[in-house]
mmCIF file of C-alpha atoms in Angstrom:
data_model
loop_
_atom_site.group_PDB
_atom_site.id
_atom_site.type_symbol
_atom_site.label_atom_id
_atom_site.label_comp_id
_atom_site.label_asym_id
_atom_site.label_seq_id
_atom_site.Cartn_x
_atom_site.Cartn_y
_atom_site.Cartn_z
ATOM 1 C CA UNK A 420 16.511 -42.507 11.793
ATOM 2 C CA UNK A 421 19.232 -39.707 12.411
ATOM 3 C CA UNK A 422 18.218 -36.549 12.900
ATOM 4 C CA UNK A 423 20.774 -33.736 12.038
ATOM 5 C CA UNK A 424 22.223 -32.707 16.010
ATOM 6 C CA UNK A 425 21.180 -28.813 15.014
ATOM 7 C CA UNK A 426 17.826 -29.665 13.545
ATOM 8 C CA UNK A 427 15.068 -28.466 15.549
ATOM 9 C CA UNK A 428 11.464 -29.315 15.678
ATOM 10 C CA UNK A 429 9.406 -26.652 15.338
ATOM 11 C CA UNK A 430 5.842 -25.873 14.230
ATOM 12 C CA UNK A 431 5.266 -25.820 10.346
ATOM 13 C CA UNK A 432 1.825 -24.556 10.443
ATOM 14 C CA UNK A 433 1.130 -20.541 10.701
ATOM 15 C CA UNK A 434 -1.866 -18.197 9.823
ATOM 16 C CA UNK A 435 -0.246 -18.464 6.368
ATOM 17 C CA UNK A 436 -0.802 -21.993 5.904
ATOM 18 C CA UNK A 437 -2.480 -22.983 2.410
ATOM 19 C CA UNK A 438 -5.184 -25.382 3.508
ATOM 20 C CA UNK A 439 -8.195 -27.133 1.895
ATOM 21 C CA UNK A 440 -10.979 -28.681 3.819
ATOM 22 C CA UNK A 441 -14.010 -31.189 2.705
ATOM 23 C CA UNK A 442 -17.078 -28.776 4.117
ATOM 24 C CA UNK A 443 -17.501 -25.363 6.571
ATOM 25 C CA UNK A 444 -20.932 -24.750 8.361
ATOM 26 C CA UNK A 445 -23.064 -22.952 6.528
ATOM 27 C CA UNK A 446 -23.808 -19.506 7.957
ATOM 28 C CA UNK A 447 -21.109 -20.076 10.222
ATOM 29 C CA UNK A 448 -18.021 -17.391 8.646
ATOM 30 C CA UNK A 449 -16.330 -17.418 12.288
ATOM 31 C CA UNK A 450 -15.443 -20.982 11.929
ATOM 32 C CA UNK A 451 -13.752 -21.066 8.783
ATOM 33 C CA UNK A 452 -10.903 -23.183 7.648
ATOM 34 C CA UNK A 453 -8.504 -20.298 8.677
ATOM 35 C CA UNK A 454 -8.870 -21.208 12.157
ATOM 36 C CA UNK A 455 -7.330 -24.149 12.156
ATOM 37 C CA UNK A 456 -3.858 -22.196 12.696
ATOM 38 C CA UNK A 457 -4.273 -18.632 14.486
ATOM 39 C CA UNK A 458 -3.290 -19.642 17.388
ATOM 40 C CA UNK A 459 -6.695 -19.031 19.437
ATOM 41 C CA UNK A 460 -8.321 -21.468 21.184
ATOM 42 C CA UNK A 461 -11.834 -19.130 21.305
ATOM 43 C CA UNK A 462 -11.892 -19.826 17.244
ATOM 44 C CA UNK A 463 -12.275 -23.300 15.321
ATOM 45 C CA UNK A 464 -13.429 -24.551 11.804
ATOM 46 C CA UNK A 465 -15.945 -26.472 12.297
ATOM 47 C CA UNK A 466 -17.388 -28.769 9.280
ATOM 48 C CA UNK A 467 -21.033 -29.369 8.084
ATOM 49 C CA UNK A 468 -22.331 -32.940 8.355
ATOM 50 C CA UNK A 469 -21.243 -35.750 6.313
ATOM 51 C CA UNK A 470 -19.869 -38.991 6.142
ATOM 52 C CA UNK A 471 -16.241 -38.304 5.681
ATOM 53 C CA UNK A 472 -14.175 -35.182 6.025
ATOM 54 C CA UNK A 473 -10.960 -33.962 4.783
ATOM 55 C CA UNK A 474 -8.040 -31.103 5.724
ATOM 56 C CA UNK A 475 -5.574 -30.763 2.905
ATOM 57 C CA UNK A 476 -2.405 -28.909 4.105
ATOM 58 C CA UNK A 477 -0.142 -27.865 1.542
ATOM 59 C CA UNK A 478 3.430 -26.423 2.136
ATOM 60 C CA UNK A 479 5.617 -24.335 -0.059
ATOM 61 C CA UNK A 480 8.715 -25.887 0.640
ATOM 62 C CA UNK A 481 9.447 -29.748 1.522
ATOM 63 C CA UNK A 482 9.293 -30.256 5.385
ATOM 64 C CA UNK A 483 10.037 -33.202 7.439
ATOM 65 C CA UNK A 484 6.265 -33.999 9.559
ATOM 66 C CA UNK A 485 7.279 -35.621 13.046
ATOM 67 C CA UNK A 486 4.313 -35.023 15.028
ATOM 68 C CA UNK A 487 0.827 -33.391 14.381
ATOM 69 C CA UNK A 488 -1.672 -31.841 17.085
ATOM 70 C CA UNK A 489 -5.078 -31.586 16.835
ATOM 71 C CA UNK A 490 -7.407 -30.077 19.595
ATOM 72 C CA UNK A 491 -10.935 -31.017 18.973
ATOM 73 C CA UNK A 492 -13.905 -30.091 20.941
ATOM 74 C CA UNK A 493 -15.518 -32.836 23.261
ATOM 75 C CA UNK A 494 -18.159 -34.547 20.855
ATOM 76 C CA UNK A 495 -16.890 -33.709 17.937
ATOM 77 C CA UNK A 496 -13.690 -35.473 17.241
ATOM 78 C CA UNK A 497 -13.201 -38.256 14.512
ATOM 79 C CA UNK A 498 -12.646 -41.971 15.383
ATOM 80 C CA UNK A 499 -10.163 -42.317 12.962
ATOM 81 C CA UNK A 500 -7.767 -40.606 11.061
ATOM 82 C CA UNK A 501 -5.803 -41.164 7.811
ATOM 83 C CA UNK A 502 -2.375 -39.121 6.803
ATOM 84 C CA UNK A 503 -1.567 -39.485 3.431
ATOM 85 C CA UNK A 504 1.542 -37.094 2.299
ATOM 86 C CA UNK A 505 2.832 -36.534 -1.280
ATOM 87 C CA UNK A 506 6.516 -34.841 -2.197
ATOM 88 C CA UNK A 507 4.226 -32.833 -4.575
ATOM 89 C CA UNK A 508 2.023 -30.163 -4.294
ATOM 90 C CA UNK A 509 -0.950 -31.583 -5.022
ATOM 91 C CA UNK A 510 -3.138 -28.127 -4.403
ATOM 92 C CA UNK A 511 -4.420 -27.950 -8.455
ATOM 93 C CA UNK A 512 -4.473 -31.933 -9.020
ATOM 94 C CA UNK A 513 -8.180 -33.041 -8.978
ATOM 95 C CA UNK A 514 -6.887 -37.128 -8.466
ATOM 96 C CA UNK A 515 -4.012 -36.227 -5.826
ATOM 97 C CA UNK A 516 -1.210 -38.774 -5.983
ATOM 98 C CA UNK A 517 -1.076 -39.801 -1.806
ATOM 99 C CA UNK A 518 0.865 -42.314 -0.361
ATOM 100 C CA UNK A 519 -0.697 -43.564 2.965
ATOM 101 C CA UNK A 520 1.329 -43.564 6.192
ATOM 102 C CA UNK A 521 -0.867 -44.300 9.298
ATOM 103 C CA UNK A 522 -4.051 -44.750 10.685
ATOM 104 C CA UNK A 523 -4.696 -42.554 14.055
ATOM 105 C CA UNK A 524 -7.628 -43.733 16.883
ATOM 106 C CA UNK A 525 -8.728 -40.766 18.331
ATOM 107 C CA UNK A 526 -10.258 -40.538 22.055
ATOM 108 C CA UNK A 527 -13.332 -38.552 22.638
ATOM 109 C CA UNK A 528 -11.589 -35.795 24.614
ATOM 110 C CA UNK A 529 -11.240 -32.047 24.223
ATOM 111 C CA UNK A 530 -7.725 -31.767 24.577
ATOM 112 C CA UNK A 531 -4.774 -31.888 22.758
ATOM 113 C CA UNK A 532 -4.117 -35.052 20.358
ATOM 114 C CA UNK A 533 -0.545 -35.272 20.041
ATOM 115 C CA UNK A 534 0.152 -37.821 17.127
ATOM 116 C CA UNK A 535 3.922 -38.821 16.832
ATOM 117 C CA UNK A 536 5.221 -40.394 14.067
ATOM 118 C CA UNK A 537 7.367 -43.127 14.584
ATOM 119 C CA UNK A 538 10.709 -44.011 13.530
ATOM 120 C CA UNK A 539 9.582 -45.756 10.295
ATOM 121 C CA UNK A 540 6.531 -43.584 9.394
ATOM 122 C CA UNK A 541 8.670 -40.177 10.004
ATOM 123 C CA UNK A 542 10.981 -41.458 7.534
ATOM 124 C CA UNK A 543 7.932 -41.357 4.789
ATOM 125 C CA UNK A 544 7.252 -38.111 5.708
ATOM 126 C CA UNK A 545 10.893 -36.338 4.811
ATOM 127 C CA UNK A 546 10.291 -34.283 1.634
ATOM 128 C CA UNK A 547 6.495 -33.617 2.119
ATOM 129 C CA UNK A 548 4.599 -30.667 0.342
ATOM 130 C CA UNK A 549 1.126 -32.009 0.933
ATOM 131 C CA UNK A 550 -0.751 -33.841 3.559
ATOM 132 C CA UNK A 551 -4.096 -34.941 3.807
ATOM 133 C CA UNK A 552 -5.788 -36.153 6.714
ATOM 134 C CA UNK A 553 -9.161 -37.939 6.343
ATOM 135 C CA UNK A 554 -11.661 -38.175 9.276
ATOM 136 C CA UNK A 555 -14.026 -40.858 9.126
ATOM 137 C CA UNK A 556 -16.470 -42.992 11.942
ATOM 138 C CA UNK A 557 -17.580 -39.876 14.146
ATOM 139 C CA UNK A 558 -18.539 -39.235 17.686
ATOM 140 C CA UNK A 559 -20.661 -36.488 16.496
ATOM 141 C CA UNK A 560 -23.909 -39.018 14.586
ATOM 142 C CA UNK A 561 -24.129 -36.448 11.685
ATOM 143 C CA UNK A 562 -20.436 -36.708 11.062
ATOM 144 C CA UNK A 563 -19.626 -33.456 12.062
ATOM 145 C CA UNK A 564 -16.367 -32.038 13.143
ATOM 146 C CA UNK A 565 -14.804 -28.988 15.498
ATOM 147 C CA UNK A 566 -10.959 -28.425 15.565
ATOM 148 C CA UNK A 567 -9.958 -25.763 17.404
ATOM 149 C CA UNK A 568 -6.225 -26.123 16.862
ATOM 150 C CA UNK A 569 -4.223 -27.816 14.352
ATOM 151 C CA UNK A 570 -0.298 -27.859 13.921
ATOM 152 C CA UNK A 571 1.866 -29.955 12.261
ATOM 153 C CA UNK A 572 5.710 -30.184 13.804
ATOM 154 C CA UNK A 573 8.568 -30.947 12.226
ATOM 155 C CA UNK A 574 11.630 -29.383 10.409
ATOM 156 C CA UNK A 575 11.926 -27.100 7.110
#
């Protein structure tokens, strides 16, 4: 994969961010979804119990992903986690068309995750207007989730 010489990675994600997510703790409005990207580590969205949860991230223009950083407090971190991207915006489709591109193990740590895409899998990810990631197998038993940061880097 060749990267243009002048093309710089930079974070994609900003308080502006369009973002979905699968469940918010009730009675909890200081850790809403819109945490994920201001940029304070005091603040987090943190999920209500389930099985599975989800983050949709959806991007006005097509960006090229690279890497993606999640910081997750200790205990409440995923086991796994599955990107999915689509050149589309998918933010009004009810059956989002995803394509699958990796699998992440997370470690039960509360510090930053930094997930880099490989050579093959950031060549998937060139024209991408949505991205999913789906958190499943939990250190938390009820399934629960805290993310205190999340950005996604790459290049407009």
């Amino acid at each position: 994969m060749e990267e243009n010489i002048n093309s710089e990675i930079i974070c994609l994600t900003n308080k502006d961010t369009r973002v979905k997510v699968s469940s918010t703790l009730k009675g909890s409005p200081e850790n809403t979804k819109e945490k994920l990207f201001d940029g304070n580590l005091e603040t987090s969205w943190y999920s209500s119990q389930g099985k599975s949860q989800y983050i949709y991230i959806y991007f006005d223009n097509p960006v090229k992903i690279r890497e993606i950083n999640f910081n997750f407090d200790n205990g409440f971190a995923p086991k796994e986690i599955e990107m999915s991207i689509s050149e589309n915006d998918e933010s009004n489709n009810k059956k989002p068309n995803l394509i699958p591109i990796k699998t992440f193990i997370i470690e039960n740590k509360n510090e930053v995750h930094k997930l880099i895409l490989d050579e093959i899998d950031a060549e998937k990810c060139n024209n991408v207007k949505t991205v999913k990631f789906f958190m499943k197998k939990f250190c938390d038993p009820f399934g629960r989730v805290i993310i205190y940061d999340l950005k996604i880097k790459g290049m407009k």
